[in-house]
mmCIF file of C-alpha atoms in Angstrom:
data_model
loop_
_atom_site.group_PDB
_atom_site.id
_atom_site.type_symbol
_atom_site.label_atom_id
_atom_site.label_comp_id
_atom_site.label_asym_id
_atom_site.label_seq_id
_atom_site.Cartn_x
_atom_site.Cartn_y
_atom_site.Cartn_z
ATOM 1 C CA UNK A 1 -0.257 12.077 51.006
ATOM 2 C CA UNK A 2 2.213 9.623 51.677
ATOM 3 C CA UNK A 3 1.437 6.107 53.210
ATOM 4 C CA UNK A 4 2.186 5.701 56.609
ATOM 5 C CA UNK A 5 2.336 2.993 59.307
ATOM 6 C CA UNK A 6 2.715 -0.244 57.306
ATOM 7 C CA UNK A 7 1.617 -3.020 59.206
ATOM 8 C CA UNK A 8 2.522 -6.626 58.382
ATOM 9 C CA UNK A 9 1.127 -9.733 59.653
ATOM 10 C CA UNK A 10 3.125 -12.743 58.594
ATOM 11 C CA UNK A 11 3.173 -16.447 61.066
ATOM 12 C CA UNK A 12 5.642 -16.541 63.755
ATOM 13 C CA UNK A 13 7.211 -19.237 62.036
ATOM 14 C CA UNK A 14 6.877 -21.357 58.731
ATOM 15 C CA UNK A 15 8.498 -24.181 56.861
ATOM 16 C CA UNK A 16 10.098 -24.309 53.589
ATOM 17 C CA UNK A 17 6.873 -25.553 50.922
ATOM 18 C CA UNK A 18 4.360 -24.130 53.576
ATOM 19 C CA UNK A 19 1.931 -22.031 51.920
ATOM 20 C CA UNK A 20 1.384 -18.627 54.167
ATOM 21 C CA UNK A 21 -0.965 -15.917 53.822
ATOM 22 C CA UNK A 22 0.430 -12.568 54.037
ATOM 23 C CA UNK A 23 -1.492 -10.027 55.631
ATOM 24 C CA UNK A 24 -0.485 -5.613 54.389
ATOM 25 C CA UNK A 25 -2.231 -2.851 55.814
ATOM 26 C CA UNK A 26 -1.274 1.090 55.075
ATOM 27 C CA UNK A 27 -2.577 4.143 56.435
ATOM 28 C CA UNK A 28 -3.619 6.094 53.563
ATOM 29 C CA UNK A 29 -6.248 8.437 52.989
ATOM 30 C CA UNK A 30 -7.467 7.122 49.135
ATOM 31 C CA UNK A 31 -8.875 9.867 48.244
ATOM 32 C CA UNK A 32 -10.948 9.196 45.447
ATOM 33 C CA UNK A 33 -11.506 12.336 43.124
ATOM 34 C CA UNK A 34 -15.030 12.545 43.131
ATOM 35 C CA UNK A 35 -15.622 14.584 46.203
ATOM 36 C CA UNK A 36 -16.143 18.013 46.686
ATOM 37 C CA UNK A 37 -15.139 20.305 49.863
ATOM 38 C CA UNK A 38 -17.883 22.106 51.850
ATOM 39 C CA UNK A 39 -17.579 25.075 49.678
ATOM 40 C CA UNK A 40 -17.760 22.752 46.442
ATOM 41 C CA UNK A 41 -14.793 22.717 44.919
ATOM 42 C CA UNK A 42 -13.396 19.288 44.166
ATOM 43 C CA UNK A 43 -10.852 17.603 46.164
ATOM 44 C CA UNK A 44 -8.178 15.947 44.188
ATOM 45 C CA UNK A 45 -7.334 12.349 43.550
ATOM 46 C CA UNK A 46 -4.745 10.957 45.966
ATOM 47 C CA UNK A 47 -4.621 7.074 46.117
ATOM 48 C CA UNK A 48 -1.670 4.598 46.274
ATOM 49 C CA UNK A 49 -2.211 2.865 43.080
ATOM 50 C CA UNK A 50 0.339 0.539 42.911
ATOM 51 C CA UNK A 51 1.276 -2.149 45.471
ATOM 52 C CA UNK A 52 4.364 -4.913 45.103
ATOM 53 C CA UNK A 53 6.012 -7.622 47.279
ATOM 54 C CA UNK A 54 8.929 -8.777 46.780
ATOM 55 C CA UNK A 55 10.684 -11.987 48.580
ATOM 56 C CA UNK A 56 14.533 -12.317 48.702
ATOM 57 C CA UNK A 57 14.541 -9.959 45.408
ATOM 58 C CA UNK A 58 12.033 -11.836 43.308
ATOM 59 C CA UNK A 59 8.492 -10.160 42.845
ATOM 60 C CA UNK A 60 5.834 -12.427 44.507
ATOM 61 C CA UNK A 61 2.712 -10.896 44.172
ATOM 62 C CA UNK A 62 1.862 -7.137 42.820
ATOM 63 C CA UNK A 63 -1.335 -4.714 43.232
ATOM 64 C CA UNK A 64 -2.821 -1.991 41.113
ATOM 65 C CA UNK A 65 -5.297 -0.119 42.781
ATOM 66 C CA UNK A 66 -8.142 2.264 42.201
ATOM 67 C CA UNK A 67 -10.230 4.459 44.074
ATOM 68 C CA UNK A 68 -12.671 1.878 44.831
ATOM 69 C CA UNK A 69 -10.078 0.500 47.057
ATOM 70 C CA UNK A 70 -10.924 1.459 50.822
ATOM 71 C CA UNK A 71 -9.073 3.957 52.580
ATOM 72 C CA UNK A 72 -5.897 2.507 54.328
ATOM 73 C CA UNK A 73 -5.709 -0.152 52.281
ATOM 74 C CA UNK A 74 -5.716 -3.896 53.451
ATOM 75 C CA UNK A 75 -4.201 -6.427 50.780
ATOM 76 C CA UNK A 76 -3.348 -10.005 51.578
ATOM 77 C CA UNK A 77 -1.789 -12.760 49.361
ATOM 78 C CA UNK A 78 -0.629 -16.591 49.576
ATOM 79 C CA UNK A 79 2.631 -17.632 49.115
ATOM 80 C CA UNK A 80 4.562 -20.764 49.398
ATOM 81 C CA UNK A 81 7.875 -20.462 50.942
ATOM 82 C CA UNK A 82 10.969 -21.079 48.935
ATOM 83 C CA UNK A 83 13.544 -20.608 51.951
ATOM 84 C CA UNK A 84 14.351 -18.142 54.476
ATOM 85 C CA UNK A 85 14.700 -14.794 52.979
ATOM 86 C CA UNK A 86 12.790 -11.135 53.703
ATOM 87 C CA UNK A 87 9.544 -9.363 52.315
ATOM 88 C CA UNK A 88 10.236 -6.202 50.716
ATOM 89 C CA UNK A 89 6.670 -4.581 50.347
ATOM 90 C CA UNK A 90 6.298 -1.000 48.297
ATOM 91 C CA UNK A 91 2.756 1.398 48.754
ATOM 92 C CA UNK A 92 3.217 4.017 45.522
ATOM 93 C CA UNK A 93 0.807 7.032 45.533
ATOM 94 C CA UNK A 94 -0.144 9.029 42.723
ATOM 95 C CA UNK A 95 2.185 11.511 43.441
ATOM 96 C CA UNK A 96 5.318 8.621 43.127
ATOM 97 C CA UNK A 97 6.323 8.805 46.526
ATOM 98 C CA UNK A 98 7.250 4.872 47.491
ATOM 99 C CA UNK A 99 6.175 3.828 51.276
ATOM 100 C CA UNK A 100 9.054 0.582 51.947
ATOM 101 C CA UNK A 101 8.727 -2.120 54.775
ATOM 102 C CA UNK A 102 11.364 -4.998 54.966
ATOM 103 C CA UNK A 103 9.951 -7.527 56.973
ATOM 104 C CA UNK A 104 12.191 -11.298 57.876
ATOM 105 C CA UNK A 105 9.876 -14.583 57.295
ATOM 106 C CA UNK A 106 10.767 -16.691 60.516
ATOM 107 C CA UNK A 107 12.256 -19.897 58.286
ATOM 108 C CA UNK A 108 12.446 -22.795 60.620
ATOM 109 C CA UNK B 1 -21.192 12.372 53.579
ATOM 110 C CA UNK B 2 -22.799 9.109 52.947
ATOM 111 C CA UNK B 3 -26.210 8.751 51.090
ATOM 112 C CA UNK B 4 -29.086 6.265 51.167
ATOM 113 C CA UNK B 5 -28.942 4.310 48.253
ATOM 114 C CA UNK B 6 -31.634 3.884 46.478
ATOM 115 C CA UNK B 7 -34.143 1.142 47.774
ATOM 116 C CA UNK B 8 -35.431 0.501 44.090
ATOM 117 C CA UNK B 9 -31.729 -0.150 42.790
ATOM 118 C CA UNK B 10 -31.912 -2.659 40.133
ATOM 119 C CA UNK B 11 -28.025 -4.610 40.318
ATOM 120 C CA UNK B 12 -28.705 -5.402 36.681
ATOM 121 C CA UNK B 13 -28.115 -2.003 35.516
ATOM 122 C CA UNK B 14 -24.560 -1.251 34.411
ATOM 123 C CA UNK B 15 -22.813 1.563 33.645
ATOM 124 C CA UNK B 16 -21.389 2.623 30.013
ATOM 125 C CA UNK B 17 -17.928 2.710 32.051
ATOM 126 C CA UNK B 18 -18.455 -0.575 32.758
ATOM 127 C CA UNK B 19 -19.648 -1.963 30.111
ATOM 128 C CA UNK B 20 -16.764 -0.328 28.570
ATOM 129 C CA UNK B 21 -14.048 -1.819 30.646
ATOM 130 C CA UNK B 22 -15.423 -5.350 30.636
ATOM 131 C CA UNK B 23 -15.054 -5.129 26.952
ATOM 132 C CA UNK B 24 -11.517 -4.076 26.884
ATOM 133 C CA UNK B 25 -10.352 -6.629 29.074
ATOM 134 C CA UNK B 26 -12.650 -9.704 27.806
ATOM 135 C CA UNK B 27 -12.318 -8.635 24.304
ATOM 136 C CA UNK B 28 -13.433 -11.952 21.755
ATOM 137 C CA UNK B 29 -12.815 -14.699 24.468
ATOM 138 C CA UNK B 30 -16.095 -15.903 26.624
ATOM 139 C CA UNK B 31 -15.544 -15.775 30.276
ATOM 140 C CA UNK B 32 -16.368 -19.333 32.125
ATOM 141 C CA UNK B 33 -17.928 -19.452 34.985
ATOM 142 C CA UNK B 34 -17.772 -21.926 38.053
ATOM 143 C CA UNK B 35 -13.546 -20.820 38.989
ATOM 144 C CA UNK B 36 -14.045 -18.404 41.161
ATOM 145 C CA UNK B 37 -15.406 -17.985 44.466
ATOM 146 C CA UNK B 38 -15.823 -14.459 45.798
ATOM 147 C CA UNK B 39 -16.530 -14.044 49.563
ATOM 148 C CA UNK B 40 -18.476 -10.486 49.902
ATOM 149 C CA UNK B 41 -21.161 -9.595 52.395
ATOM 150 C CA UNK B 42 -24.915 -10.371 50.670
ATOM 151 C CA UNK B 43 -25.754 -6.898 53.177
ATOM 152 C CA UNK B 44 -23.219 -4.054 53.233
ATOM 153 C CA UNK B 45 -24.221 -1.633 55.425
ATOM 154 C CA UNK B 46 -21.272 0.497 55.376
ATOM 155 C CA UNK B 47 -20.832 0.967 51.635
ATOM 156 C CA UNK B 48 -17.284 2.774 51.890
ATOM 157 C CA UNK B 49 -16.075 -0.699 53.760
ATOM 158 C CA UNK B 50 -16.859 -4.038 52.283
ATOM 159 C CA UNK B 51 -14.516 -6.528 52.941
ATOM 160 C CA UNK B 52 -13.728 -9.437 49.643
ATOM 161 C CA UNK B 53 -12.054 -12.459 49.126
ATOM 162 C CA UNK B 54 -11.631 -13.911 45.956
ATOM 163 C CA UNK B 55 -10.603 -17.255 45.310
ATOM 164 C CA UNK B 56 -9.829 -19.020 41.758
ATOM 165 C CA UNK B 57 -9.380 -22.991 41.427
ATOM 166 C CA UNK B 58 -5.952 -23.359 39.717
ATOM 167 C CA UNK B 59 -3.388 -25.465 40.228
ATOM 168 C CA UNK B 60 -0.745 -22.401 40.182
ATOM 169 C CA UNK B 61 2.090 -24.588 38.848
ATOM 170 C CA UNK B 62 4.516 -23.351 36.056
ATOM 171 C CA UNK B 63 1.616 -25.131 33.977
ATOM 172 C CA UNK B 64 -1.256 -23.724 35.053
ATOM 173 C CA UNK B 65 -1.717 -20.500 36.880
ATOM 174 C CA UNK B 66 -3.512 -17.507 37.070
ATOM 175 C CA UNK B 67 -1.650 -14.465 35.955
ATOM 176 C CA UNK B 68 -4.435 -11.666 36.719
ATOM 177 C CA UNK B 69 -7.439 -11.269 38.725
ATOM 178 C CA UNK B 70 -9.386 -8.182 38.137
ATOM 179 C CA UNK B 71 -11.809 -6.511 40.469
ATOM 180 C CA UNK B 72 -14.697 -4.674 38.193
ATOM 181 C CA UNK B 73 -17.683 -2.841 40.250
ATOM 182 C CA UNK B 74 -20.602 -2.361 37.478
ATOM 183 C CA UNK B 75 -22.054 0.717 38.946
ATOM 184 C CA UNK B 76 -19.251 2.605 40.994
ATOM 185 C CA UNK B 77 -17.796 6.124 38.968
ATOM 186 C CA UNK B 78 -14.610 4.124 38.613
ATOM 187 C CA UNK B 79 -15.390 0.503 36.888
ATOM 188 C CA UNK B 80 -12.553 -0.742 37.660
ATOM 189 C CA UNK B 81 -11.124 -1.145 41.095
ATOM 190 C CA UNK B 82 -7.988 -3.361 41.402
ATOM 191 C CA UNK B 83 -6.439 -5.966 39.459
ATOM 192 C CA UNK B 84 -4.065 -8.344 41.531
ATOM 193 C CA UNK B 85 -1.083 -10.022 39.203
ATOM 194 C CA UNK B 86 -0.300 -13.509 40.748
ATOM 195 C CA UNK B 87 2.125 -16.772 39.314
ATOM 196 C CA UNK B 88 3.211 -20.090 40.716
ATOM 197 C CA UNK B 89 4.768 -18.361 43.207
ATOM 198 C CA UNK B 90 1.792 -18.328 44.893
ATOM 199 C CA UNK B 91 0.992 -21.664 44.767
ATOM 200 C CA UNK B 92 -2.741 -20.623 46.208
ATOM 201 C CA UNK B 93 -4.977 -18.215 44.076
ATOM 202 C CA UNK B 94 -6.437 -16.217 46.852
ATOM 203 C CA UNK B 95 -6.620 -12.608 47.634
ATOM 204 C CA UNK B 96 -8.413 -10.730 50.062
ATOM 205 C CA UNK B 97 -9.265 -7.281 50.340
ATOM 206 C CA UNK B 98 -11.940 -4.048 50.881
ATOM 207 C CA UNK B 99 -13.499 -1.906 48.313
ATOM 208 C CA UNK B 100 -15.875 1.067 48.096
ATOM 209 C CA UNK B 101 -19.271 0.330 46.971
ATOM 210 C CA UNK B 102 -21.122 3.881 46.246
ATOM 211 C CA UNK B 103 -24.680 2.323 46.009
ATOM 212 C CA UNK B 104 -26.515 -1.715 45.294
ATOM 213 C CA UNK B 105 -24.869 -3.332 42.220
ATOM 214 C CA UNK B 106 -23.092 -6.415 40.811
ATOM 215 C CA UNK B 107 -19.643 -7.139 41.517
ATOM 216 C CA UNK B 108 -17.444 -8.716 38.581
ATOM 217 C CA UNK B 109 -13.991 -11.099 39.014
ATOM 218 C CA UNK B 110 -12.395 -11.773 35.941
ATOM 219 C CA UNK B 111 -9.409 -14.298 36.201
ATOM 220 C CA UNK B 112 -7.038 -14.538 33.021
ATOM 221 C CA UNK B 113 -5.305 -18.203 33.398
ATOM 222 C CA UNK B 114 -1.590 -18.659 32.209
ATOM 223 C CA UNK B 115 -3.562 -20.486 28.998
ATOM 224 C CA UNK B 116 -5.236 -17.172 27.845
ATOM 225 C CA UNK B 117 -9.129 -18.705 29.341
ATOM 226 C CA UNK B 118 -10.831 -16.230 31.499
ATOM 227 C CA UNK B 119 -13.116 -17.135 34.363
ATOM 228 C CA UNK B 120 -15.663 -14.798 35.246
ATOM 229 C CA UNK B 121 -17.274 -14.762 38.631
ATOM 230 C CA UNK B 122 -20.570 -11.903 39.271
ATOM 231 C CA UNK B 123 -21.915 -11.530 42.876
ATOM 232 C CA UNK B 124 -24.717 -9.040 44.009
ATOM 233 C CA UNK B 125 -24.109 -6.688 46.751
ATOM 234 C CA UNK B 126 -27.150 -4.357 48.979
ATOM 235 C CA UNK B 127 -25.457 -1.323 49.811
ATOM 236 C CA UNK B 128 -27.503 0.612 52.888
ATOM 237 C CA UNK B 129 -24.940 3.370 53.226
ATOM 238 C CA UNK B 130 -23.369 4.400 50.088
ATOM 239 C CA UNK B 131 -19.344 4.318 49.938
ATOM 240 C CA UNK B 132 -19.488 8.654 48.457
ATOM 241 C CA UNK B 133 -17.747 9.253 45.583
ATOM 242 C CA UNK B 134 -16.082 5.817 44.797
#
C-alpha cells in the first residue's frame, strides 16, 4: 500500500539559528513479512523503507526503515533553521510508490 | 495475534542475525560507550508499540557530527530496524521514534561520528505483549 495522510507538526513560528524539532507521521500499514493469514499462507512484506526531508532543496535529515518500525510510522528530527524556506518530506514503500508533503516553516 | 513472551527470557541472548549485523557494521573499530542516551520504556506492554528516543552528545558542527545512527534489536526476526543519516544540519543529534519489539531483549544504538569512532549505546526492554512477526 501506499502511505497516506501525512501529518506534520512543525512550531507556529521560528527564528533563523533556532533549533526545531520536526515532528512526521504516515498512515501505513508496515507490514512486516513474517505473518501468515488465517488460512496460513504468508502475507507479503509491504513497508515504507525509505524516508527523506528536504528543506529549500537541500536534504536535511533521511530515514531507512525496517519492519521493526511500527505501523504508521512516526519519525521526528532537529534542525536548525537556515532561513525561511519549505519542507519537502518523501514516505517510499517497497513497491517505489513516493508519498510527498510540502510543508512552509513560519520564518519570522 | 499477539503472544506472551516468555517470562524466563534471558535479554542476553542474541540472535545469529544479530550478531551478524553488529559485525558488519562495527567491523575492527570498538564501539565507546557513554554518547548516547536512549529513552525507551524499562516495561513495554504493548510490544508492537514502543516509543524511542535516541540522543548522541556531538557538537554537530562541520567538525564534528554524527553521520549515522543505527537502530539494532538483538532478538527481533529482522536485526536491524532503522538507521537515521544526520549532519550539521541538524545541529542537535536527536531522533525519536517507535519500533516493534516481538518478545524481552536488548536494544542496540550504534552512532558512527564524522571521525569514523562509533558510540554504542545497549538498553534492556520487558516485552508483556509481543510486537508478532517483527
Amino acid at each position: 500500500m501506499t502511505a497516506t495522510k501525512p501529518r506534520i507538526k512543525l512550531p507556529e513560528s521560528a527564528k533563523i539559528g533556532d533549533v526545531i524539532e520536526v515532528k512526521t507521521l504516515v498512515t501505513h500499514v508496515m507490514e512486516t513479512g513474517h505473518r501468515k493469514d488465517k488460512d496460513g499462507n504468508p502475507i507479503a512484506r509491504d513497508i515504507i523503507n525509505t524516508f527523506i526531508a528536504t528543506f529549500g532543496d537541500k536534504e536535511v535529515f533521511r530515514a531507512e526503515l525496517g519492519p521493526g518500525i511500527s505501523a504508521n510510522p512516526y519519525i521526528s528530527f532537529q534542525m536548525r533553521v537556515p532561513g525561511p524556506g519549505t519542507f519537502e518530506f518523501a514516505w517510499i514503500d517497497d513497491s517505489g510508490t513516493k508519498t510527498v508533503e510540502l510543508t512552509t516553516l513560519n520564518v519570522i | 495475534t499477539p503472544h506472551r513472551a516468555d517470562a524466563g527470557d534471558a535479554s542476553g541472548e542474541r540472535s545469529a542475525l544479530f550478531d551478524a549485523e553488529f559485525k558488519k557494521l562495527v567491523g575492527t573499530i570498538e564501539p565507546v560507550e557513554g554518547k548516547i542516551t536512549v529513552d525507551l520504556p524499562e516495561i513495554a506492554e504493548n510490544g508492537n508499540f514502543v516509543p524511542l528516543t535516541i540522543t548522541v552528545d556531538s557538537a554537530m558542527t562541520a567538525d564534528e557530527y554524527v553521520r549515522k545512527i543505527h537502530l539494532l534489536s538483538t532478538n527481533n526476526p529482522v536485526a536491524r530496524v532503522a538507521t537515521f543519516h544526520l549532519s550539521p544540519a541538524n545541529a542537535v543529534a536527536r531522533v525519536q521514534s517507535r519500533m516493534r519489539l516481538s518478545k524481552t531483549q536488548d536494544v542496540v544504538v550504534v552512532a558512527e561520528m564524522s571521525n569514523g569512532a562509533l558510540a554504542i549505546a545497549t538498553t534492556q526492554v520487558k516485552v508483556t505483549i509481543g510486537g508478532c512477526g517483527s
